[in-house]
Amino acid sequence: MAENFVLKGNICYSQDSRALICVEQGYLVCTDGISAGVYKELPQMYAGFPLTDYGDRLIVPGLTDLHLHAPQYSFRGLGMDLELLEWLNTRTFPEEAKYSDMEYAKRAYTIFAENMKHSATTRACIFATMHREATELLMDLMEETGLKTMVGKVNMDRNSPDILVEETEESLRETRQWLADIKGRYRNTVPILTPRFIPTCTDTLMEELKKLQMEYELPVQSHLSENKGEIDWVKELCPWSEFYGDAYDHFGMFGNGVKTIMAHCVWPPEKEIQRMKENGVYVAHCPQSNTNLSSGIAPVRTYLEQGIHTGLGTDVAGGAGESVFRAMADAIQVSKLRWRLVDETLKPLTAEEAFYLGTKGGGGFFGKAGSFEEGYELDALVLNDESLKHPQPLSLKERLERFIYISDERHIDAKYVAGSKIF
């Protein structure tokens, strides 16, 4: 349960995509789960709060993963020699079909939830499968972790194998039952509407899902412009659409008052970028997945310059693991390739910008999260880089940059979500 307390240590957090604030031996104050700010000297009014001194360790905001697939966690690191649509048919769909078996779902989802608990992630937007009971089990397990998550029962009623497709009415009926089953059940876990992507959802299904979205005031997550073949497929299925995102917008699930995440956004035409900006759509940039599945390199510099809400996604199992720190490093690296090979007018990302994407950038989808600025929910990681030896003194910014590139979950000493200590 969230309490009043103070954490002391070397504190780093983002104010915006370029402003990284670093305070040596500072004080981070938590009041009822909310940050009361970071101070070089502890104000007298907080002197009575319990204080934990983390010494020379780094204290940073918790990380947000805007896009990952829980059922794919079981085959992460496999099938990385395939492109998207072939990978879906040979790896993803056969694995996701197994979640009709609740014993299998429990084994697999327990591993996923336990590893997420001990990762650097404090908030995540998660795809489940089309299976209602397994999705509810996943939500139960995520609730026990103490993380703040949005979990979606996937909808798909066409262009899917027989083992993983619903009739339109069944998809709607099961989605409505899922929403009824979980109503009022959780403190940390909430539903998010999840049409897999336009190719697997008929017009009728999308129209009816919009009615559910309005009735329950649900956020929405899906995929957009990930792969050129996928984009061509959407044009065949929706010849009336101006572009891929316009198909979602036609059904009222592309921002514009509906809190929406679109994953990947690798190949957006100018009109799509403009629509995302106008509608307030969030982009989940998934650099490792886009590399593994030969999809391409998203124009993240453009998104930042256009003021489009952007965060990071691991996209397990398109991405091989759940580390958002790794996603930060990947985002920097692929942006360098895009700059060098595609468009030298768009500079690559800096470490400060990548850190912002993984904290405040993605955290914004959950409200005021991902920073230690006053009024933000207090999600925090205590990072121990003592074992990452270096022959000379480093600044806090340099230590953080090294952590992005060479750390793992073994270097996390403590984790807080909305003021509650997870471990």
Short mmCIF file of N, CA and C in Angstrom, two decimals, residues 106-275:
data_model
loop_
_atom_site.label_atom_id
_atom_site.label_comp_id
_atom_site.label_asym_id
_atom_site.label_seq_id
_atom_site.Cartn_x
_atom_site.Cartn_y
_atom_site.Cartn_z
N LYS A 106 -1.89 -21.34 -17.62
CA LYS A 106 -1.41 -21.04 -16.27
C LYS A 106 0.10 -21.20 -16.18
N ARG A 107 0.63 -22.26 -16.76
CA ARG A 107 2.09 -22.46 -16.73
C ARG A 107 2.81 -21.31 -17.43
N ALA A 108 2.33 -20.99 -18.63
CA ALA A 108 3.01 -19.97 -19.43
C ALA A 108 2.86 -18.58 -18.84
N TYR A 109 1.65 -18.22 -18.46
CA TYR A 109 1.40 -16.87 -17.94
C TYR A 109 2.04 -16.65 -16.57
N THR A 110 2.20 -17.70 -15.78
CA THR A 110 2.86 -17.55 -14.48
C THR A 110 4.33 -17.17 -14.68
N ILE A 111 4.97 -17.79 -15.67
CA ILE A 111 6.37 -17.44 -15.97
C ILE A 111 6.44 -15.98 -16.43
N PHE A 112 5.54 -15.61 -17.32
CA PHE A 112 5.52 -14.24 -17.83
C PHE A 112 5.34 -13.23 -16.70
N ALA A 113 4.34 -13.44 -15.85
CA ALA A 113 4.03 -12.48 -14.79
C ALA A 113 5.18 -12.37 -13.79
N GLU A 114 5.79 -13.48 -13.45
CA GLU A 114 6.89 -13.45 -12.48
C GLU A 114 8.09 -12.69 -13.05
N ASN A 115 8.39 -12.92 -14.32
CA ASN A 115 9.52 -12.21 -14.93
C ASN A 115 9.23 -10.72 -15.11
N MET A 116 7.98 -10.38 -15.41
CA MET A 116 7.62 -8.97 -15.50
C MET A 116 7.74 -8.29 -14.15
N LYS A 117 7.37 -8.97 -13.10
CA LYS A 117 7.47 -8.40 -11.76
C LYS A 117 8.91 -7.99 -11.44
N HIS A 118 9.86 -8.79 -11.85
CA HIS A 118 11.26 -8.54 -11.50
C HIS A 118 12.02 -7.78 -12.58
N SER A 119 11.32 -7.36 -13.61
CA SER A 119 11.94 -6.55 -14.66
C SER A 119 11.94 -5.08 -14.25
N ALA A 120 12.44 -4.24 -15.16
CA ALA A 120 12.44 -2.79 -14.90
C ALA A 120 11.10 -2.14 -15.25
N THR A 121 10.17 -2.93 -15.77
CA THR A 121 8.87 -2.40 -16.20
C THR A 121 7.95 -2.21 -15.00
N THR A 122 7.34 -1.04 -14.92
CA THR A 122 6.34 -0.79 -13.88
C THR A 122 4.94 -0.65 -14.46
N ARG A 123 4.83 -0.35 -15.76
CA ARG A 123 3.54 -0.22 -16.43
C ARG A 123 3.65 -0.83 -17.82
N ALA A 124 2.57 -1.48 -18.26
CA ALA A 124 2.62 -2.15 -19.55
C ALA A 124 1.24 -2.28 -20.17
N CYS A 125 1.20 -2.24 -21.51
CA CYS A 125 -0.01 -2.51 -22.28
C CYS A 125 0.19 -3.85 -22.98
N ILE A 126 -0.68 -4.81 -22.67
CA ILE A 126 -0.41 -6.21 -22.98
C ILE A 126 -1.52 -6.81 -23.84
N PHE A 127 -1.14 -7.49 -24.91
CA PHE A 127 -2.05 -8.32 -25.67
C PHE A 127 -2.10 -9.69 -25.03
N ALA A 128 -3.30 -10.24 -24.85
CA ALA A 128 -3.46 -11.64 -24.46
C ALA A 128 -3.76 -12.42 -25.74
N THR A 129 -4.74 -13.32 -25.71
CA THR A 129 -5.21 -14.02 -26.90
C THR A 129 -6.71 -13.80 -27.02
N MET A 130 -7.35 -14.51 -27.93
CA MET A 130 -8.80 -14.37 -28.07
C MET A 130 -9.55 -15.12 -26.98
N HIS A 131 -8.85 -15.92 -26.17
CA HIS A 131 -9.49 -16.81 -25.20
C HIS A 131 -9.85 -16.04 -23.93
N ARG A 132 -11.13 -15.96 -23.65
CA ARG A 132 -11.62 -15.16 -22.51
C ARG A 132 -11.08 -15.66 -21.17
N GLU A 133 -11.19 -16.96 -20.89
CA GLU A 133 -10.79 -17.47 -19.58
C GLU A 133 -9.29 -17.27 -19.35
N ALA A 134 -8.50 -17.52 -20.38
CA ALA A 134 -7.06 -17.34 -20.24
C ALA A 134 -6.70 -15.87 -20.06
N THR A 135 -7.43 -14.99 -20.72
CA THR A 135 -7.19 -13.56 -20.55
C THR A 135 -7.49 -13.12 -19.13
N GLU A 136 -8.57 -13.62 -18.56
CA GLU A 136 -8.89 -13.30 -17.17
C GLU A 136 -7.83 -13.84 -16.22
N LEU A 137 -7.31 -15.03 -16.50
CA LEU A 137 -6.22 -15.58 -15.70
C LEU A 137 -4.99 -14.68 -15.77
N LEU A 138 -4.65 -14.24 -16.97
CA LEU A 138 -3.51 -13.33 -17.11
C LEU A 138 -3.71 -12.07 -16.28
N MET A 139 -4.91 -11.51 -16.31
CA MET A 139 -5.19 -10.30 -15.54
C MET A 139 -5.08 -10.58 -14.04
N ASP A 140 -5.54 -11.74 -13.59
CA ASP A 140 -5.38 -12.12 -12.18
C ASP A 140 -3.91 -12.14 -11.79
N LEU A 141 -3.09 -12.77 -12.63
CA LEU A 141 -1.67 -12.89 -12.33
C LEU A 141 -0.96 -11.54 -12.36
N MET A 142 -1.32 -10.69 -13.32
CA MET A 142 -0.70 -9.37 -13.38
C MET A 142 -1.11 -8.52 -12.19
N GLU A 143 -2.33 -8.67 -11.73
CA GLU A 143 -2.77 -7.94 -10.54
C GLU A 143 -1.90 -8.30 -9.34
N GLU A 144 -1.54 -9.57 -9.21
CA GLU A 144 -0.73 -10.01 -8.09
C GLU A 144 0.69 -9.43 -8.13
N THR A 145 1.18 -9.06 -9.31
CA THR A 145 2.53 -8.50 -9.40
C THR A 145 2.63 -7.11 -8.79
N GLY A 146 1.50 -6.40 -8.73
CA GLY A 146 1.53 -5.01 -8.26
C GLY A 146 1.84 -4.00 -9.35
N LEU A 147 2.13 -4.46 -10.57
CA LEU A 147 2.38 -3.54 -11.68
C LEU A 147 1.07 -2.93 -12.16
N LYS A 148 1.16 -1.78 -12.80
CA LYS A 148 -0.01 -1.15 -13.42
C LYS A 148 -0.05 -1.59 -14.88
N THR A 149 -1.09 -2.34 -15.25
CA THR A 149 -1.14 -2.85 -16.60
C THR A 149 -2.51 -2.69 -17.23
N MET A 150 -2.51 -2.63 -18.55
CA MET A 150 -3.72 -2.72 -19.35
C MET A 150 -3.62 -4.00 -20.16
N VAL A 151 -4.63 -4.84 -20.07
CA VAL A 151 -4.60 -6.15 -20.71
C VAL A 151 -5.81 -6.29 -21.63
N GLY A 152 -5.59 -6.82 -22.84
CA GLY A 152 -6.67 -6.92 -23.79
C GLY A 152 -6.94 -8.33 -24.27
N LYS A 153 -8.21 -8.73 -24.27
CA LYS A 153 -8.64 -9.93 -24.97
C LYS A 153 -8.61 -9.61 -26.46
N VAL A 154 -7.89 -10.37 -27.24
CA VAL A 154 -7.73 -10.10 -28.66
C VAL A 154 -8.99 -10.47 -29.43
N ASN A 155 -9.33 -9.63 -30.42
CA ASN A 155 -10.46 -9.91 -31.33
C ASN A 155 -9.92 -10.19 -32.72
N MET A 156 -10.40 -11.29 -33.33
CA MET A 156 -10.00 -11.63 -34.70
C MET A 156 -11.03 -12.59 -35.28
N ASP A 157 -11.69 -12.18 -36.37
CA ASP A 157 -12.76 -13.00 -36.94
C ASP A 157 -12.58 -13.26 -38.44
N ARG A 158 -11.37 -13.04 -38.97
CA ARG A 158 -11.10 -13.37 -40.37
C ARG A 158 -9.60 -13.50 -40.57
N ASN A 159 -9.23 -14.10 -41.71
CA ASN A 159 -7.81 -14.21 -42.12
C ASN A 159 -6.92 -14.75 -41.02
N SER A 160 -7.42 -15.75 -40.32
CA SER A 160 -6.69 -16.40 -39.24
C SER A 160 -6.90 -17.90 -39.38
N PRO A 161 -5.97 -18.71 -38.86
CA PRO A 161 -6.15 -20.17 -38.96
C PRO A 161 -7.38 -20.63 -38.19
N ASP A 162 -7.91 -21.79 -38.59
CA ASP A 162 -9.12 -22.32 -37.95
C ASP A 162 -8.95 -22.47 -36.44
N ILE A 163 -7.74 -22.74 -35.98
CA ILE A 163 -7.50 -22.93 -34.56
C ILE A 163 -7.48 -21.62 -33.77
N LEU A 164 -7.52 -20.49 -34.49
CA LEU A 164 -7.40 -19.21 -33.79
C LEU A 164 -8.26 -18.14 -34.47
N VAL A 165 -9.54 -18.45 -34.63
CA VAL A 165 -10.45 -17.47 -35.21
C VAL A 165 -11.81 -17.64 -34.56
N GLU A 166 -12.51 -16.54 -34.36
CA GLU A 166 -13.85 -16.55 -33.79
C GLU A 166 -14.86 -16.14 -34.86
N GLU A 167 -16.07 -16.64 -34.72
CA GLU A 167 -17.17 -16.06 -35.47
C GLU A 167 -17.41 -14.65 -34.94
N THR A 168 -17.89 -13.78 -35.78
CA THR A 168 -18.06 -12.37 -35.38
C THR A 168 -18.90 -12.25 -34.11
N GLU A 169 -20.04 -12.90 -34.08
CA GLU A 169 -20.93 -12.80 -32.92
C GLU A 169 -20.29 -13.40 -31.68
N GLU A 170 -19.55 -14.49 -31.87
CA GLU A 170 -18.86 -15.11 -30.73
C GLU A 170 -17.81 -14.17 -30.16
N SER A 171 -17.07 -13.52 -31.04
CA SER A 171 -16.03 -12.58 -30.60
C SER A 171 -16.64 -11.47 -29.76
N LEU A 172 -17.76 -10.95 -30.23
CA LEU A 172 -18.43 -9.86 -29.49
C LEU A 172 -19.01 -10.37 -28.18
N ARG A 173 -19.63 -11.54 -28.22
CA ARG A 173 -20.23 -12.11 -27.01
C ARG A 173 -19.17 -12.39 -25.95
N GLU A 174 -18.06 -12.97 -26.36
CA GLU A 174 -16.99 -13.29 -25.42
C GLU A 174 -16.33 -12.02 -24.88
N THR A 175 -16.21 -11.00 -25.71
CA THR A 175 -15.63 -9.73 -25.24
C THR A 175 -16.53 -9.08 -24.21
N ARG A 176 -17.81 -9.08 -24.47
CA ARG A 176 -18.75 -8.50 -23.51
C ARG A 176 -18.75 -9.29 -22.20
N GLN A 177 -18.67 -10.62 -22.30
CA GLN A 177 -18.63 -11.45 -21.08
C GLN A 177 -17.36 -11.17 -20.29
N TRP A 178 -16.25 -11.04 -21.01
CA TRP A 178 -14.97 -10.71 -20.36
C TRP A 178 -15.08 -9.39 -19.58
N LEU A 179 -15.62 -8.39 -20.20
CA LEU A 179 -15.75 -7.09 -19.53
C LEU A 179 -16.67 -7.18 -18.32
N ALA A 180 -17.72 -8.00 -18.41
CA ALA A 180 -18.62 -8.17 -17.27
C ALA A 180 -17.92 -8.93 -16.14
N ASP A 181 -17.15 -9.95 -16.50
CA ASP A 181 -16.48 -10.78 -15.49
C ASP A 181 -15.48 -9.99 -14.66
N ILE A 182 -14.77 -9.06 -15.29
CA ILE A 182 -13.67 -8.38 -14.59
C ILE A 182 -14.08 -7.04 -13.98
N LYS A 183 -15.30 -6.64 -14.19
CA LYS A 183 -15.74 -5.34 -13.67
C LYS A 183 -15.57 -5.27 -12.16
N GLY A 184 -14.82 -4.26 -11.69
CA GLY A 184 -14.60 -4.06 -10.27
C GLY A 184 -13.70 -5.07 -9.61
N ARG A 185 -13.01 -5.87 -10.38
CA ARG A 185 -12.23 -6.99 -9.83
C ARG A 185 -10.80 -6.59 -9.45
N TYR A 186 -10.28 -5.54 -10.05
CA TYR A 186 -8.86 -5.24 -9.89
C TYR A 186 -8.62 -3.81 -9.43
N ARG A 187 -7.45 -3.65 -8.82
CA ARG A 187 -7.00 -2.31 -8.42
C ARG A 187 -5.96 -1.77 -9.41
N ASN A 188 -5.13 -2.66 -9.92
CA ASN A 188 -4.00 -2.24 -10.76
C ASN A 188 -4.14 -2.59 -12.23
N THR A 189 -5.09 -3.44 -12.57
CA THR A 189 -5.19 -4.01 -13.90
C THR A 189 -6.51 -3.59 -14.54
N VAL A 190 -6.44 -3.05 -15.75
CA VAL A 190 -7.64 -2.57 -16.42
C VAL A 190 -7.70 -3.15 -17.83
N PRO A 191 -8.92 -3.24 -18.40
CA PRO A 191 -9.06 -3.77 -19.75
C PRO A 191 -8.74 -2.73 -20.82
N ILE A 192 -8.26 -3.21 -21.94
CA ILE A 192 -8.03 -2.36 -23.09
C ILE A 192 -8.55 -3.11 -24.32
N LEU A 193 -9.33 -2.44 -25.15
CA LEU A 193 -9.93 -3.07 -26.32
C LEU A 193 -8.82 -3.39 -27.33
N THR A 194 -8.86 -4.63 -27.89
CA THR A 194 -7.70 -5.10 -28.65
C THR A 194 -8.10 -5.81 -29.94
N PRO A 195 -8.57 -5.07 -30.95
CA PRO A 195 -8.67 -5.68 -32.28
C PRO A 195 -7.24 -5.94 -32.78
N ARG A 196 -6.92 -7.16 -33.13
CA ARG A 196 -5.51 -7.49 -33.40
C ARG A 196 -4.91 -6.55 -34.44
N PHE A 197 -5.48 -6.52 -35.61
CA PHE A 197 -5.19 -5.51 -36.61
C PHE A 197 -6.23 -5.63 -37.70
N ILE A 198 -6.31 -4.65 -38.55
CA ILE A 198 -7.37 -4.58 -39.55
C ILE A 198 -7.50 -5.88 -40.36
N PRO A 199 -6.39 -6.51 -40.80
CA PRO A 199 -6.56 -7.72 -41.61
C PRO A 199 -7.30 -8.86 -40.91
N THR A 200 -7.32 -8.92 -39.59
CA THR A 200 -8.00 -10.02 -38.90
C THR A 200 -9.35 -9.61 -38.32
N CYS A 201 -9.85 -8.43 -38.66
CA CYS A 201 -11.11 -7.95 -38.10
C CYS A 201 -12.02 -7.44 -39.22
N THR A 202 -13.21 -8.04 -39.34
CA THR A 202 -14.15 -7.60 -40.36
C THR A 202 -14.70 -6.22 -40.02
N ASP A 203 -15.28 -5.59 -41.01
CA ASP A 203 -15.91 -4.29 -40.79
C ASP A 203 -17.00 -4.39 -39.72
N THR A 204 -17.78 -5.45 -39.77
CA THR A 204 -18.86 -5.61 -38.79
C THR A 204 -18.30 -5.72 -37.38
N LEU A 205 -17.24 -6.50 -37.22
CA LEU A 205 -16.63 -6.62 -35.89
C LEU A 205 -16.12 -5.27 -35.40
N MET A 206 -15.46 -4.53 -36.26
CA MET A 206 -14.93 -3.22 -35.86
C MET A 206 -16.07 -2.27 -35.47
N GLU A 207 -17.14 -2.30 -36.23
CA GLU A 207 -18.28 -1.43 -35.92
C GLU A 207 -18.88 -1.76 -34.55
N GLU A 208 -19.00 -3.04 -34.25
CA GLU A 208 -19.57 -3.45 -32.97
C GLU A 208 -18.61 -3.23 -31.81
N LEU A 209 -17.31 -3.40 -32.06
CA LEU A 209 -16.33 -3.12 -31.01
C LEU A 209 -16.35 -1.64 -30.65
N LYS A 210 -16.58 -0.79 -31.62
CA LYS A 210 -16.69 0.64 -31.33
C LYS A 210 -17.83 0.90 -30.35
N LYS A 211 -18.94 0.18 -30.51
CA LYS A 211 -20.04 0.36 -29.57
C LYS A 211 -19.64 -0.05 -28.15
N LEU A 212 -18.87 -1.14 -28.04
CA LEU A 212 -18.37 -1.55 -26.73
C LEU A 212 -17.40 -0.51 -26.18
N GLN A 213 -16.56 0.02 -27.05
CA GLN A 213 -15.61 1.03 -26.61
C GLN A 213 -16.33 2.22 -26.00
N MET A 214 -17.39 2.65 -26.63
CA MET A 214 -18.14 3.79 -26.13
C MET A 214 -18.89 3.45 -24.84
N GLU A 215 -19.46 2.26 -24.80
CA GLU A 215 -20.23 1.85 -23.61
C GLU A 215 -19.35 1.76 -22.37
N TYR A 216 -18.15 1.20 -22.53
CA TYR A 216 -17.26 0.99 -21.39
C TYR A 216 -16.16 2.05 -21.28
N GLU A 217 -16.12 2.97 -22.23
CA GLU A 217 -15.09 4.02 -22.27
C GLU A 217 -13.69 3.42 -22.21
N LEU A 218 -13.45 2.48 -23.10
CA LEU A 218 -12.20 1.73 -23.10
C LEU A 218 -11.12 2.40 -23.93
N PRO A 219 -9.86 2.27 -23.51
CA PRO A 219 -8.75 2.59 -24.42
C PRO A 219 -8.63 1.50 -25.47
N VAL A 220 -7.82 1.76 -26.50
CA VAL A 220 -7.68 0.84 -27.63
C VAL A 220 -6.20 0.63 -27.94
N GLN A 221 -5.84 -0.62 -28.29
CA GLN A 221 -4.49 -0.90 -28.78
C GLN A 221 -4.57 -1.79 -30.01
N SER A 222 -3.67 -1.52 -30.97
CA SER A 222 -3.60 -2.36 -32.16
C SER A 222 -2.26 -2.12 -32.86
N HIS A 223 -2.16 -2.59 -34.10
CA HIS A 223 -0.93 -2.48 -34.89
C HIS A 223 -1.18 -1.58 -36.10
N LEU A 224 -0.13 -0.89 -36.53
CA LEU A 224 -0.27 0.05 -37.65
C LEU A 224 1.00 0.12 -38.47
N SER A 225 0.86 -0.04 -39.79
CA SER A 225 1.93 0.25 -40.75
C SER A 225 3.26 -0.37 -40.33
N GLU A 226 3.20 -1.64 -39.94
CA GLU A 226 4.41 -2.33 -39.49
C GLU A 226 5.24 -2.84 -40.65
N ASN A 227 4.56 -3.36 -41.68
CA ASN A 227 5.22 -4.09 -42.74
C ASN A 227 4.58 -3.70 -44.08
N LYS A 228 5.38 -3.59 -45.13
CA LYS A 228 4.84 -3.14 -46.41
C LYS A 228 3.78 -4.09 -46.96
N GLY A 229 3.99 -5.40 -46.79
CA GLY A 229 3.00 -6.34 -47.26
C GLY A 229 1.69 -6.21 -46.50
N GLU A 230 1.78 -5.94 -45.22
CA GLU A 230 0.59 -5.72 -44.39
C GLU A 230 -0.18 -4.49 -44.87
N ILE A 231 0.54 -3.43 -45.19
CA ILE A 231 -0.10 -2.19 -45.64
C ILE A 231 -0.84 -2.43 -46.96
N ASP A 232 -0.21 -3.16 -47.86
CA ASP A 232 -0.87 -3.48 -49.13
C ASP A 232 -2.12 -4.32 -48.90
N TRP A 233 -2.05 -5.22 -47.94
CA TRP A 233 -3.18 -6.09 -47.61
C TRP A 233 -4.36 -5.26 -47.09
N VAL A 234 -4.06 -4.30 -46.24
CA VAL A 234 -5.12 -3.43 -45.71
C VAL A 234 -5.78 -2.65 -46.84
N LYS A 235 -4.99 -2.21 -47.81
CA LYS A 235 -5.56 -1.46 -48.95
C LYS A 235 -6.51 -2.34 -49.75
N GLU A 236 -6.18 -3.64 -49.88
CA GLU A 236 -7.07 -4.56 -50.58
C GLU A 236 -8.37 -4.78 -49.80
N LEU A 237 -8.24 -4.90 -48.47
CA LEU A 237 -9.40 -5.18 -47.63
C LEU A 237 -10.29 -3.95 -47.43
N CYS A 238 -9.66 -2.78 -47.42
CA CYS A 238 -10.39 -1.53 -47.19
C CYS A 238 -10.06 -0.54 -48.30
N PRO A 239 -10.50 -0.80 -49.53
CA PRO A 239 -10.14 0.06 -50.66
C PRO A 239 -10.65 1.49 -50.51
N TRP A 240 -11.62 1.69 -49.64
CA TRP A 240 -12.18 3.02 -49.40
C TRP A 240 -11.29 3.88 -48.50
N SER A 241 -10.30 3.27 -47.84
CA SER A 241 -9.47 4.02 -46.88
C SER A 241 -8.38 4.80 -47.60
N GLU A 242 -8.05 5.96 -47.06
CA GLU A 242 -6.96 6.78 -47.61
C GLU A 242 -5.60 6.18 -47.30
N PHE A 243 -5.49 5.58 -46.13
CA PHE A 243 -4.25 4.98 -45.65
C PHE A 243 -4.63 4.04 -44.51
N TYR A 244 -3.69 3.27 -44.02
CA TYR A 244 -3.94 2.25 -43.01
C TYR A 244 -4.65 2.84 -41.78
N GLY A 245 -4.09 3.90 -41.23
CA GLY A 245 -4.69 4.51 -40.04
C GLY A 245 -6.10 5.03 -40.29
N ASP A 246 -6.38 5.41 -41.52
CA ASP A 246 -7.72 5.90 -41.85
C ASP A 246 -8.76 4.81 -41.68
N ALA A 247 -8.36 3.55 -41.86
CA ALA A 247 -9.29 2.44 -41.65
C ALA A 247 -9.71 2.37 -40.18
N TYR A 248 -8.75 2.50 -39.27
CA TYR A 248 -9.10 2.55 -37.84
C TYR A 248 -9.96 3.78 -37.54
N ASP A 249 -9.58 4.90 -38.12
CA ASP A 249 -10.30 6.15 -37.85
C ASP A 249 -11.74 6.06 -38.34
N HIS A 250 -11.95 5.37 -39.43
CA HIS A 250 -13.29 5.17 -39.98
C HIS A 250 -14.21 4.50 -38.95
N PHE A 251 -13.63 3.61 -38.14
CA PHE A 251 -14.41 2.90 -37.13
C PHE A 251 -14.34 3.56 -35.75
N GLY A 252 -13.73 4.75 -35.68
CA GLY A 252 -13.70 5.49 -34.43
C GLY A 252 -12.74 4.95 -33.41
N MET A 253 -11.66 4.33 -33.88
CA MET A 253 -10.66 3.77 -32.97
C MET A 253 -9.26 4.21 -33.38
N PHE A 254 -9.10 5.53 -33.46
CA PHE A 254 -7.81 6.10 -33.85
C PHE A 254 -7.67 7.46 -33.18
N GLY A 255 -7.65 7.42 -31.83
CA GLY A 255 -7.54 8.67 -31.09
C GLY A 255 -8.81 9.50 -31.21
N ASN A 256 -8.65 10.81 -31.26
CA ASN A 256 -9.78 11.73 -31.39
C ASN A 256 -10.79 11.51 -30.27
N GLY A 257 -10.27 11.56 -29.03
CA GLY A 257 -11.11 11.34 -27.85
C GLY A 257 -11.07 9.92 -27.33
N VAL A 258 -10.51 8.99 -28.11
CA VAL A 258 -10.34 7.60 -27.67
C VAL A 258 -8.85 7.38 -27.42
N LYS A 259 -8.50 7.07 -26.19
CA LYS A 259 -7.08 6.84 -25.86
C LYS A 259 -6.59 5.63 -26.64
N THR A 260 -5.62 5.84 -27.56
CA THR A 260 -5.24 4.82 -28.53
C THR A 260 -3.74 4.67 -28.63
N ILE A 261 -3.29 3.41 -28.62
CA ILE A 261 -1.89 3.07 -28.93
C ILE A 261 -1.86 2.32 -30.25
N MET A 262 -0.99 2.75 -31.15
CA MET A 262 -0.72 2.01 -32.36
C MET A 262 0.76 1.59 -32.34
N ALA A 263 0.97 0.29 -32.42
CA ALA A 263 2.33 -0.24 -32.35
C ALA A 263 2.99 -0.21 -33.72
N HIS A 264 4.29 0.09 -33.70
CA HIS A 264 5.21 0.04 -34.85
C HIS A 264 5.24 1.31 -35.67
N CYS A 265 4.24 1.58 -36.52
CA CYS A 265 4.20 2.84 -37.29
C CYS A 265 5.52 3.05 -38.04
N VAL A 266 5.92 2.01 -38.75
CA VAL A 266 7.21 2.03 -39.44
C VAL A 266 7.15 2.76 -40.78
N TRP A 267 6.03 2.59 -41.50
CA TRP A 267 5.93 3.11 -42.86
C TRP A 267 4.74 4.05 -43.01
N PRO A 268 4.66 5.11 -42.23
CA PRO A 268 3.50 6.00 -42.32
C PRO A 268 3.63 7.00 -43.46
N PRO A 269 2.61 7.15 -44.29
CA PRO A 269 2.63 8.26 -45.23
C PRO A 269 2.40 9.57 -44.49
N GLU A 270 2.65 10.67 -45.15
CA GLU A 270 2.53 11.98 -44.50
C GLU A 270 1.13 12.20 -43.93
N LYS A 271 0.10 11.77 -44.67
CA LYS A 271 -1.27 11.96 -44.18
C LYS A 271 -1.52 11.18 -42.90
N GLU A 272 -0.91 10.03 -42.78
CA GLU A 272 -1.09 9.22 -41.57
C GLU A 272 -0.41 9.89 -40.38
N ILE A 273 0.78 10.42 -40.59
CA ILE A 273 1.48 11.14 -39.53
C ILE A 273 0.64 12.32 -39.06
N GLN A 274 0.10 13.05 -39.99
CA GLN A 274 -0.72 14.21 -39.65
C GLN A 274 -1.96 13.80 -38.87
N ARG A 275 -2.59 12.71 -39.27
CA ARG A 275 -3.79 12.24 -38.58
C ARG A 275 -3.44 11.78 -37.16
#
